[in-house]
XYZ file of C-alpha atoms in Angstrom:
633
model
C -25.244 148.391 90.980
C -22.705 150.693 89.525
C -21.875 150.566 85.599
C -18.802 149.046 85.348
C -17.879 150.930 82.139
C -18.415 154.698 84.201
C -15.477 155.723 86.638
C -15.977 155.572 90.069
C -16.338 158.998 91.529
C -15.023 159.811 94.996
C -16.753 159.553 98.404
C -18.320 163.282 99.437
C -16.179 163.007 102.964
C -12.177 162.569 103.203
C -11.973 159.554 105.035
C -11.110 157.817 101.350
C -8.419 160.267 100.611
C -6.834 159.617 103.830
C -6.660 155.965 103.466
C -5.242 156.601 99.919
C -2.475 158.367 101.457
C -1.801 156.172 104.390
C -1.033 153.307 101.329
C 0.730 155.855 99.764
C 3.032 156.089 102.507
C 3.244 152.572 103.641
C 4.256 151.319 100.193
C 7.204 153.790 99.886
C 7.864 152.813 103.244
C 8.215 149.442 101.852
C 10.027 150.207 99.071
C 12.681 151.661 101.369
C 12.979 148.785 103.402
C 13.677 146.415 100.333
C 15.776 148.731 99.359
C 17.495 148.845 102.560
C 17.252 145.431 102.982
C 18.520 145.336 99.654
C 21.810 147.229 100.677
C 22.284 145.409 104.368
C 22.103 142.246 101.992
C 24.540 143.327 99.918
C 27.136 144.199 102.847
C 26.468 141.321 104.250
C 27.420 139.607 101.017
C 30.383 141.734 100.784
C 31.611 141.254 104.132
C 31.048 137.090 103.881
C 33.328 137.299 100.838
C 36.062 139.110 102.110
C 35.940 137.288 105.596
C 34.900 133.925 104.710
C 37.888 131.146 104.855
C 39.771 130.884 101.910
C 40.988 127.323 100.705
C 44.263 127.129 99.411
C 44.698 126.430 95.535
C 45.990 123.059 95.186
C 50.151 123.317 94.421
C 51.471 123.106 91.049
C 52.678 119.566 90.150
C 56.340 119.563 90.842
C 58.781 120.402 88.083
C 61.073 117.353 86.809
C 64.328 117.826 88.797
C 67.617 118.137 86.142
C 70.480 116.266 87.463
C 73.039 118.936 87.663
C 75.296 118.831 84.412
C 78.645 116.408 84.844
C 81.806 118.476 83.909
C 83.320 116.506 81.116
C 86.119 115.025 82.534
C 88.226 112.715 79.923
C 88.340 108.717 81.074
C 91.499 107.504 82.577
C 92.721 104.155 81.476
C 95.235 102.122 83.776
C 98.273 101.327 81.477
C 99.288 97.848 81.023
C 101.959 96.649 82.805
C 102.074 93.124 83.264
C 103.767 90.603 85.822
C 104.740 87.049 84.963
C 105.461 83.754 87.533
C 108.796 83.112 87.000
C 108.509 80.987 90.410
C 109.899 77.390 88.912
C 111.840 79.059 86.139
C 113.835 81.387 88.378
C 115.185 77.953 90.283
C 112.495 78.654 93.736
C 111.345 75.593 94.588
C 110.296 76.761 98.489
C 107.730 75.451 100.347
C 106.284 77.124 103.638
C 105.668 74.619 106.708
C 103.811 75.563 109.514
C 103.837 72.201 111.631
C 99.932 72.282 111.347
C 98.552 68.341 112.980
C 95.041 69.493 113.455
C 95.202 71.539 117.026
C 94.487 74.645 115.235
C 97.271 76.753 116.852
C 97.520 80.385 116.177
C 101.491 80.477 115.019
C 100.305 78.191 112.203
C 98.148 80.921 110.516
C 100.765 84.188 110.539
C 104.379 83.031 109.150
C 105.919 82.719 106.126
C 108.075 86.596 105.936
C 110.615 87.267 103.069
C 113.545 89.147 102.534
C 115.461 91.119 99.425
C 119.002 91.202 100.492
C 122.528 91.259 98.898
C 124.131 89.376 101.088
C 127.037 88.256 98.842
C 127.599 91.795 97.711
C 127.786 91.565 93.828
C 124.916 94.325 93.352
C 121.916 91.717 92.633
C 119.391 91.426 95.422
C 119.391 87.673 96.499
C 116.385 86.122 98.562
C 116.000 84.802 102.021
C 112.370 82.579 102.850
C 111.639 82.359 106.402
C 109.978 78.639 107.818
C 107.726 77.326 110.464
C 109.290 74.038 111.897
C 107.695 70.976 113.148
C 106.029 71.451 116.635
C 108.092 69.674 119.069
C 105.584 67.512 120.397
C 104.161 66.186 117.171
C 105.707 63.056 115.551
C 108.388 63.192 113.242
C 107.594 63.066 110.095
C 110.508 63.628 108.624
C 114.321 62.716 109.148
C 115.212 66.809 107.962
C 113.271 69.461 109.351
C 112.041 72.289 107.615
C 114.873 75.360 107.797
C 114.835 78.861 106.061
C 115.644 78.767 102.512
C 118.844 80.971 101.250
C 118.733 81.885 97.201
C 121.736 83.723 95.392
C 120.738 85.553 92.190
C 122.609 84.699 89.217
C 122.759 87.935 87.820
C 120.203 87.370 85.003
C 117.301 86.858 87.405
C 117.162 83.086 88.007
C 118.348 81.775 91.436
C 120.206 79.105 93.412
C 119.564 77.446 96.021
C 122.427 77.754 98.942
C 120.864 76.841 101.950
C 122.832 73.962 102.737
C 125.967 74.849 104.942
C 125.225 78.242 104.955
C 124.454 78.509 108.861
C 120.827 79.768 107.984
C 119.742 75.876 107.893
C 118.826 75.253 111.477
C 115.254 74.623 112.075
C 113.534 77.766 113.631
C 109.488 78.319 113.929
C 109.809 81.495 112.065
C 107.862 84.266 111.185
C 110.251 87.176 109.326
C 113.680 88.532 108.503
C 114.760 91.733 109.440
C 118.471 92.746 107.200
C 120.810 95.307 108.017
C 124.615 95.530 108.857
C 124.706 95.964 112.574
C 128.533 95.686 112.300
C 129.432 97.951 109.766
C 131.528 96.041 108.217
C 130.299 95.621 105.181
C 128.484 92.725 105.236
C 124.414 92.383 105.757
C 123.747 90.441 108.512
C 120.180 89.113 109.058
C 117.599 88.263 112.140
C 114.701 86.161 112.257
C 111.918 86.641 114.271
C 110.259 83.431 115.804
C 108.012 81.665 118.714
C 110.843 81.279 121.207
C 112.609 84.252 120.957
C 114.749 85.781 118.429
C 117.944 84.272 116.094
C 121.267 86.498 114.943
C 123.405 85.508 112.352
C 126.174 87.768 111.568
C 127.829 87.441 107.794
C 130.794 86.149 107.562
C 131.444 87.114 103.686
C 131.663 83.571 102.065
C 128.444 82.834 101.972
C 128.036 81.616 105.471
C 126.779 83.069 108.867
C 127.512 82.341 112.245
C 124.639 82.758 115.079
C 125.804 85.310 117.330
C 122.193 85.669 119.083
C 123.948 84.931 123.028
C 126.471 87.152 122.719
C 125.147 89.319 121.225
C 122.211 89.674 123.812
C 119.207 90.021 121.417
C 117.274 86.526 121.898
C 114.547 87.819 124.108
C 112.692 85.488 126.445
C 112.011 81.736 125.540
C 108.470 82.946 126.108
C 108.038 85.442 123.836
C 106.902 85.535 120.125
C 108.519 87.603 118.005
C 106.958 89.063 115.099
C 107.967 92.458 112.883
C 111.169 93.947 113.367
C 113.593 96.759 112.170
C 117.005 98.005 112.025
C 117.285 101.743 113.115
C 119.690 103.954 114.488
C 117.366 105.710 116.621
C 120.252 107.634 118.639
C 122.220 108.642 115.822
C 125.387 107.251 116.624
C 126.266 105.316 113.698
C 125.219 102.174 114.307
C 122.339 100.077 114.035
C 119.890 99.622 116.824
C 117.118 96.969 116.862
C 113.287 97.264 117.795
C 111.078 93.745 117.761
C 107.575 93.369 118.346
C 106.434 90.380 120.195
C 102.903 89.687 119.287
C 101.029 87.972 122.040
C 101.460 86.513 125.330
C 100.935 82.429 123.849
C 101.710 79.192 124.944
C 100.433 76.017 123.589
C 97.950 75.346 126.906
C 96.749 79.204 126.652
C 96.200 78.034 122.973
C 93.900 75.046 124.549
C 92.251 76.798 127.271
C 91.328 79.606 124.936
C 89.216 77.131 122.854
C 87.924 78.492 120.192
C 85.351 77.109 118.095
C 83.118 78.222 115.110
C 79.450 76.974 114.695
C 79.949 74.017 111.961
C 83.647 73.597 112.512
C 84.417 72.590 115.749
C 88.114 73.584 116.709
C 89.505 76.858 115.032
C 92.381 79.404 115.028
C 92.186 81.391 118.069
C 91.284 85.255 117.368
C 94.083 87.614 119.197
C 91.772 89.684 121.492
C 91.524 86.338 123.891
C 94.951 86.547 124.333
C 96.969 89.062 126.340
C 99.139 91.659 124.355
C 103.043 91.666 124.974
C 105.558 94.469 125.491
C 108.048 95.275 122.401
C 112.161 95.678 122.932
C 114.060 98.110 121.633
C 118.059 96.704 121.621
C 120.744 99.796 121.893
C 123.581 98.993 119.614
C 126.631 99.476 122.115
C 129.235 99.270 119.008
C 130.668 96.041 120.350
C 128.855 93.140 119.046
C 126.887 93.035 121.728
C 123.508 95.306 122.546
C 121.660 96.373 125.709
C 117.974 95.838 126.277
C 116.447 99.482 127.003
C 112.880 98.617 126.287
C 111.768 100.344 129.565
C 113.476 103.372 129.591
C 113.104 104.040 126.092
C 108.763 104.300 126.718
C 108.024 101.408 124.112
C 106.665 99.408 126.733
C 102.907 100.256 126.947
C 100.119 98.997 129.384
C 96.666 98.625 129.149
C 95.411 101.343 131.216
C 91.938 99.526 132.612
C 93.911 96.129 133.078
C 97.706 96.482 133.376
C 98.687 94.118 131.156
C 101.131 95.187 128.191
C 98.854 96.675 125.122
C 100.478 96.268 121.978
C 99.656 93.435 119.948
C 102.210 94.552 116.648
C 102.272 92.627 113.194
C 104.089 95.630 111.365
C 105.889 98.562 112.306
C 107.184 101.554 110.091
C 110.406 103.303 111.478
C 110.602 106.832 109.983
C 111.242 110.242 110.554
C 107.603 111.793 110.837
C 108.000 115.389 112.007
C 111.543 116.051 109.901
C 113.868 116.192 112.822
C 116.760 113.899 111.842
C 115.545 111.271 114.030
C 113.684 108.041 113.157
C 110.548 107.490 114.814
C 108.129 104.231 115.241
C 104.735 103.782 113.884
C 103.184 100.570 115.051
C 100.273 98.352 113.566
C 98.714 96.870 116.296
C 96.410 93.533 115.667
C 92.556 94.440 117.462
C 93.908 97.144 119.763
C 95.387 100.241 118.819
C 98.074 101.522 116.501
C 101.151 102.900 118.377
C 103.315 106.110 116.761
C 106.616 106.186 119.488
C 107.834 110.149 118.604
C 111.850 110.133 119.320
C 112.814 112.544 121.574
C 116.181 112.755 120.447
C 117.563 111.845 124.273
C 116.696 107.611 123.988
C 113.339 108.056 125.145
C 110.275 108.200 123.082
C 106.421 109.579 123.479
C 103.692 107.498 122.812
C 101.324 109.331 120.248
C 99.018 107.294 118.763
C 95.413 108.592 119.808
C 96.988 112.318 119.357
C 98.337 111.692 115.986
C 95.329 110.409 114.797
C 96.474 106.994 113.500
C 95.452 104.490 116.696
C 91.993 104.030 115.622
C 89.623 103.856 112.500
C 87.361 106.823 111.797
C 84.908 105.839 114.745
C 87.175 105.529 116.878
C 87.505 101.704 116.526
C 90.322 99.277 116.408
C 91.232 96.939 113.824
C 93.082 93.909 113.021
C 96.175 95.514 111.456
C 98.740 93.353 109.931
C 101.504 94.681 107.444
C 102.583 98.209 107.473
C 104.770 100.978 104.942
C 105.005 104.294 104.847
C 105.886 106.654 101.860
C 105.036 110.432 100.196
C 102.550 109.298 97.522
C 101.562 112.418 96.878
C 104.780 113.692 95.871
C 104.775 116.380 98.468
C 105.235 116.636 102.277
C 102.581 114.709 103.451
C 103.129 111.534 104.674
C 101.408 108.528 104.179
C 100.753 105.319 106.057
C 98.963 102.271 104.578
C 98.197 99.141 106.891
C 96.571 96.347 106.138
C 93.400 95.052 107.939
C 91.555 92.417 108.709
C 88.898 91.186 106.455
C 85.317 93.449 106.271
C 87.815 96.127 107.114
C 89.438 98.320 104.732
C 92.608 98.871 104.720
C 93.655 102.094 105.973
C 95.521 105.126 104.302
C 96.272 107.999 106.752
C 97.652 111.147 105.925
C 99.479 113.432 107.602
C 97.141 117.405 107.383
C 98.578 120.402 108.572
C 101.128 119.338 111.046
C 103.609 116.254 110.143
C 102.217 114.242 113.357
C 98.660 114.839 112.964
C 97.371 112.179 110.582
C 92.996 111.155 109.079
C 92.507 108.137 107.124
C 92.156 109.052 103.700
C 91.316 105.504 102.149
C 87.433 106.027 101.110
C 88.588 109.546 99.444
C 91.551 107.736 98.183
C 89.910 105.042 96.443
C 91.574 102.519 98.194
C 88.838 101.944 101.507
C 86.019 100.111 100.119
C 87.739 98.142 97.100
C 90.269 96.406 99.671
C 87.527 95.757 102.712
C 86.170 92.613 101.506
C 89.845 90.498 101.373
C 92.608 90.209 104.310
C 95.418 92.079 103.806
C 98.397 91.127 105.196
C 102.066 92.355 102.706
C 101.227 95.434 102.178
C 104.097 97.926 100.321
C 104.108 101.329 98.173
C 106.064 100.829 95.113
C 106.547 102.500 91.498
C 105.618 99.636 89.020
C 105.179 101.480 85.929
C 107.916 103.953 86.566
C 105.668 106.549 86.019
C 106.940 108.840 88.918
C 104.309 108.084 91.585
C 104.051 105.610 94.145
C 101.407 102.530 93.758
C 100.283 100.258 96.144
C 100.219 96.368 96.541
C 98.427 94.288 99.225
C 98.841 90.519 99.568
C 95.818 88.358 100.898
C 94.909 85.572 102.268
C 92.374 84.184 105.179
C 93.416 82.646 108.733
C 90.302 79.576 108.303
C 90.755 76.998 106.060
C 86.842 76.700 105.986
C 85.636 80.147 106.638
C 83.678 79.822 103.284
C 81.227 77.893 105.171
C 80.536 80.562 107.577
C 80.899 83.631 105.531
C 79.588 82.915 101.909
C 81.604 86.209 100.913
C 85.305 84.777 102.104
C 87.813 82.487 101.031
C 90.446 80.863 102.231
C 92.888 82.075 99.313
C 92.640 85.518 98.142
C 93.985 87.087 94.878
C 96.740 90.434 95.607
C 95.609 93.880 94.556
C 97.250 96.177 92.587
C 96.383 99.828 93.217
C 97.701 102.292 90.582
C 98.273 105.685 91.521
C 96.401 107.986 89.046
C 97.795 111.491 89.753
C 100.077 110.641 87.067
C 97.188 111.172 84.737
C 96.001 113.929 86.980
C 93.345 112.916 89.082
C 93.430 112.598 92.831
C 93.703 109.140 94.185
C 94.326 105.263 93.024
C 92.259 103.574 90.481
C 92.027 99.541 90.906
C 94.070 97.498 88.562
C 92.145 95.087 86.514
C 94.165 91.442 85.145
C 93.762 92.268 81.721
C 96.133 95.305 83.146
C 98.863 93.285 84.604
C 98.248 89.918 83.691
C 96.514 86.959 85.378
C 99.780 85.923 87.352
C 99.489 88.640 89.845
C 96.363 88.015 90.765
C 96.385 83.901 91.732
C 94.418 83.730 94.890
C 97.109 82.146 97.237
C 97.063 82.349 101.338
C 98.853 85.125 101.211
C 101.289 86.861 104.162
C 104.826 88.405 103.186
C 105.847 90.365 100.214
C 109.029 92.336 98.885
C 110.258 93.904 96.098
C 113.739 94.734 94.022
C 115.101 94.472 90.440
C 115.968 90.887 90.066
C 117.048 91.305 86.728
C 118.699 94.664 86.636
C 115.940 95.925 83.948
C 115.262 98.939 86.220
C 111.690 98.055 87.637
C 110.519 96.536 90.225
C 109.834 92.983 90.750
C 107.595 91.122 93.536
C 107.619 87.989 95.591
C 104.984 86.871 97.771
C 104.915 84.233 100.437
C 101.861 82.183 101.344
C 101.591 80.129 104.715
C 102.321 76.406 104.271
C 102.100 76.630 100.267
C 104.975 77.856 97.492
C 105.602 81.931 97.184
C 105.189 83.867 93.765
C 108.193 85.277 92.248
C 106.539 87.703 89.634
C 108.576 89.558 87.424
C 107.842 93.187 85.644
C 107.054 92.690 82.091
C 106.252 96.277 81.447
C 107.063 98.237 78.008
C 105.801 101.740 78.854
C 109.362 103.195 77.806
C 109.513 105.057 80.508
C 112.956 106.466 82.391
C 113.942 105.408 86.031
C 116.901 105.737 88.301
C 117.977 103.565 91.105
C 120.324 104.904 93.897
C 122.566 102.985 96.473
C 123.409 105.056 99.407
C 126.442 104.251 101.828
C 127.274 105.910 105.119
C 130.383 106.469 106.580
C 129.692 108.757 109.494
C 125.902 107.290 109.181
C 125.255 103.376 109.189
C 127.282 101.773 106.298
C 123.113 100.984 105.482
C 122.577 104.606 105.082
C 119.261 102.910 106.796
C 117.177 106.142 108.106
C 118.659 108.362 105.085
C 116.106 110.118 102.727
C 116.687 111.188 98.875
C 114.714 113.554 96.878
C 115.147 113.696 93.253
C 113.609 116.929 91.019
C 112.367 115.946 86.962
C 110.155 117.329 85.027
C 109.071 120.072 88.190
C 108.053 117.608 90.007
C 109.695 116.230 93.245
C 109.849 112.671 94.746
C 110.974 111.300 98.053
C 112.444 108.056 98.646
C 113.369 106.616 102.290
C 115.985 104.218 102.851
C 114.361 101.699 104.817
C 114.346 97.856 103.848
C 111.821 97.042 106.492
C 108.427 97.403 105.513
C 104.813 95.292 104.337
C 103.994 92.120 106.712
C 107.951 90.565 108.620
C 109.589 91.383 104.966
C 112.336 93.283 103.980
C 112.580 94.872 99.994
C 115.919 95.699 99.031
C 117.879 98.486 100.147
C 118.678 100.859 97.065
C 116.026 103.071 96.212
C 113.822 103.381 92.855
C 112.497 106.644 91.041
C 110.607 106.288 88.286
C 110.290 109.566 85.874
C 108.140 109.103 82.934
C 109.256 110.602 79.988
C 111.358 113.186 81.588
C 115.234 112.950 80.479
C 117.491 114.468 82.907
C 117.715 114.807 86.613
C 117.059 118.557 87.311
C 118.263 118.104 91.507
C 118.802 115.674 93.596
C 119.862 115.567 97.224
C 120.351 113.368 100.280
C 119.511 113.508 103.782
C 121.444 111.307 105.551
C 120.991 110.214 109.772
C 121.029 113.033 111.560
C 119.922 115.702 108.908
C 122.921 116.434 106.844
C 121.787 117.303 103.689
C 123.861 117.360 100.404
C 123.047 117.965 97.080
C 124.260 115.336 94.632
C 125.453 116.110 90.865
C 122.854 114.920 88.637
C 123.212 111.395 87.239
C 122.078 109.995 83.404
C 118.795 108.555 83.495
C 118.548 104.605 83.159
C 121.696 104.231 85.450
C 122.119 102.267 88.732
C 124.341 104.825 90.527
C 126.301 104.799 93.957
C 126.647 107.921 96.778
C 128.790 107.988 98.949
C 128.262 110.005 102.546
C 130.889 112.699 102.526
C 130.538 113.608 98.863
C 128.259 114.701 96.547
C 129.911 112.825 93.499
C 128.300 109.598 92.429
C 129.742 106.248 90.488
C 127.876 104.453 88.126
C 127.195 100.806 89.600
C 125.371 99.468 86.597
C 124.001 100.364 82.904
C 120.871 98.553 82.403
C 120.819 95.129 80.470
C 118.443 96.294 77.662
């Protein structure tokens, strides 16, 4: 056995070298292949990590979103301007009738119109209240029928009753007045729309008229049922024409087959698309007394064009001169079909533009239940506007006119007007100057049709409160701004049934008071209370060449840079008429920098300027004015 402490020597032959070399070999052979292993490993890694999927980071939490920063913009407060019910203490003690014994017909929910009128002539507007009558089937009641009531003004803004004798106190189902000196002599005469046709009464000059409907040839048909109505000299002649809408096609057994019933109530006031519309008439002054019925040839008559039947269905219409021609035109608020804008052609025709101008339908291309109409430049500029009154959960509507004079979008939402009027029912609607600021508010009168419709829509009632819209441009922002009661006083705002309204200076104090009528209930005489100390100027225009009216005539008036346009044009809000001179209101500014008028026809003539706080007169012909009045105060 071999010493394990003595090195082993090698064999004598070579077979142990050569199996020393062969493991030589094989274990750098080895060595290689780890090593290339090694490096094919490492590729491999390589090439898994730059081609393997990659999963997306998760995102960032979201930065907190900065609402952008509000310019500062100072707050606008309404000023205060109130209006107080003089109604008892001013010596009106009317009451609307409307013959109402339970049948639940439709006349009994839509009358009740009022008019501002001098018709004695002594400078102070006096008023006229139209009345429904008893229904001539129903029992008597009582031995003296209700009439129209006739007050004079004093002069110091209470009134007297002078009904009585004066020719007005027949009993007439009425609806509204229209006012206007068809004669030219001097003296306004007056019409009242009714069921049954229409009533004339010329004015004899002592306080009484004389019904001169027959002769005159302006009654209509038995059948019809009148509603709105204006005065116009549409063919520039001189004298006064007449247009009246006739609502519906109604009868009291239409009224009873019709039917119509709410869930919970039984029996209620028919709605006005289950009747059949009825054709207007437009009545050509021939200069005699007497007029001629050109309805037809004039193109006021529309028709349905899927049924045939006549289309309009008017409550309101606004005669004025919309493209600047010299010739009035006819805007039309239609109840549940579409508005109607009559262009004049200046040859006694007239084109039907309604859908073209942009004022027959709502937004969407809808209809809606218009009611009381006016039309005025708010804006102080060129652009007309025209505010009607809808129904209720429909706003009322404000359309402009855009680039052209006849091309017209409803402006109400951007206006601030749309959504603060939808909820009520607007029915007197009128633009007006109340705090003689120099821009044009508007008022809307309200009032349901149901007695009960609180127990089918928890959001209505039966009396609704006015609203007051005050124009804020004065203050320099864009639109109207609601006016609150603690702005003009808690009188305004008593929720009545309300239809008609008007305006004029009772008192001669230079602003603008308001009545309103309510169906079968007392109206509100409210007078202007306010103290803002601001200037004003009131203008009566008479024509001599024109309509002794100067009806149609517009006046522009230039203070403080800015210019204002006033149209002459009594007829206007819901079968009402306001009074016939015209109001500016100027702020603080002191002098009248121009002034012109416009009268029929286009004649325009600049007038020297008057003193602020003056009721002046101009006369057609000249461009001197007289002072009519200094203000009481």
């Amino acid at each position: 056995m071999p010493d394990p402490l003595t090195p082993s020597q090698p064999p004598d032959d070579d077979s142990g070298e050569v199996a020393h070399y062969d493991d030589a070999t094989i274990g750098r052979a080895f060595r290689w292949s780890l090593a290339l292993f090694g490096l094919v490993a490492a590729a491999g890694l390589v090439g898994w990590v730059a081609l393997r999927p990659r999963v997306a980071p998760p995102p960032p939490p979201p930065a907190p979103l900065a609402a952008p920063a509000a310019r500062p913009v100072a707050p606008i407060e309404v000023p205060t301007a109130r209006f107080t019910d003089i109604t008892a203490e001013a010596g009106i003690d009317f009451e609307h009738a409307n013959g109402a014994v339970g049948e639940k017909l439709l006349p009994e929910t839509m009358g009740g119109g009022v008019a501002f009128w001098d018709f004695d002539n002594d400078g102070d507007p006096d008023l006229l209240f139209v009345n429904g009558s008893l229904w001539p089937w129903a029992p008597a009641t009582n031995p003296s029928p209700p009439t129209a009531a006739l007050y004079l003004n004093q002069g110091d803004g209470k009134f007297r009753n002078v009904t009585a004798g004066s020719g007005l106190d027949v009993p007439i189902y009425g609806m509204g007045a229209v006012v206007g000196d068809y004669d030219n002599d001097g003296w306004v005469d007056v019409l009242i729309t009714s069921v049954g046709g229409n009533r004339l009464f010329r004015n004899l000059g002592d306080g009484r008229f004389l019904e001169v409907t027959q002769s005159a040839g302006v009654g209509g048909d038995p059948d019809d049922w009148s509603t709105c109505a204006a005065w116009l000299d549409y063919d520039n002649d001189g004298d006064l024409d007449l247009f009246v809408g006739n609502y519906i096609r109604w009868s009291r057994e239409i009224d009873a087959e019709v039917g119509y019933k709410l869930v919970g109530i039984g029996r209620a006031y028919g709605q006005p698309t289950n009747f059949e519309g009825a054709f207007p008439r437009l009545y050509r002054n021939d200069g005699t007394g007497a007029f001629t019925d050109v309805s037809a040839q004039a193109g006021v008559q529309v028709r349905n064009p899927a049924t045939g039947v006549p289309l309009a269905k008017p409550l309101g219409v606004a005669p004025v001169d919309l493209d600047h021609d010299g010739w009035i035109d006819l805007v039309v608020a239609n109840d549940t079909v579409q508005n109607l804008v009559f262009l004049n052609r200046r040859d006694g025709t007239f084109q039907e533009i309604g859908a073209a101008a942009g004022v027959a339908f709502d937004n969407y291309g809808n209809t809606r239940g218009a009611m009381g109409i006016d039309a005025a430049r708010f804006r102080n500029d060129d652009h007309l506007g025209l505010a009607i009154g809808n129904f209720a959960n429909e706003m009322t509507a404000l359309y402009v006119a855009q680039h052209s004079p006849t091309n017209f979008a409803d402006e109400a939402i951007t206006e601030g007007i749309g959504p603060a009027s939808r909820l009520l029912l607007k029915f007197g609607i009128f633009f007006f100057d109340y705090d003689l600021d120099g821009w044009l508010d508007l008022l809307t009168a309200n009032g349901h049709l149901e007695e009960e419709i609180s127990k089918i829509q928890a959001s209505q009632r039966y009396v609704q409160p006015a609203q007051l819209f005050w124009n804020a441009a004065a203050a320099g922002q864009v639109g109207f701004l609601v006016v609150p009661p603690e702005k003009a006083g808690n009188d305004l705002f008593q929720p009545i049934v309300g239809r008609g309204s008007a305006y004029a200076d009772i008192d001669g104090d230079g602003d603008l008071d308001v009545v309103l009528t309510q169906v079968g209930g007392a109206p509100l005489l409210l007078r202007n209370d306010q103290q803002l100390g601001h200037n004003w100027l009131r203008l009566k225009l008479i024509g001599s060449q024109a309509n002794r009216d100067a009806i149609g005539a517009t006046v522009r008036l230039r203070a403080n840079g800015i210019t204002q346009t006033r149209h002459v044009m009594p007829t206007r809000s819901y079968l009402s008429q306001s009074e016939l001179p015209v109001t500016f209101g100027l702020g603080t500014a002191d002098r009248i920098e121009d002034l012109t008028v416009t009268w029929p026809g286009g004649d325009t003539v600049s007038v020297a300027a008057p003193p602020v706080n003056t009721v002046v007169t101009v006369r057609e012909g000249t461009p001197a004015f007289t002072v009519a009045r200094h203000p009481q105060f």
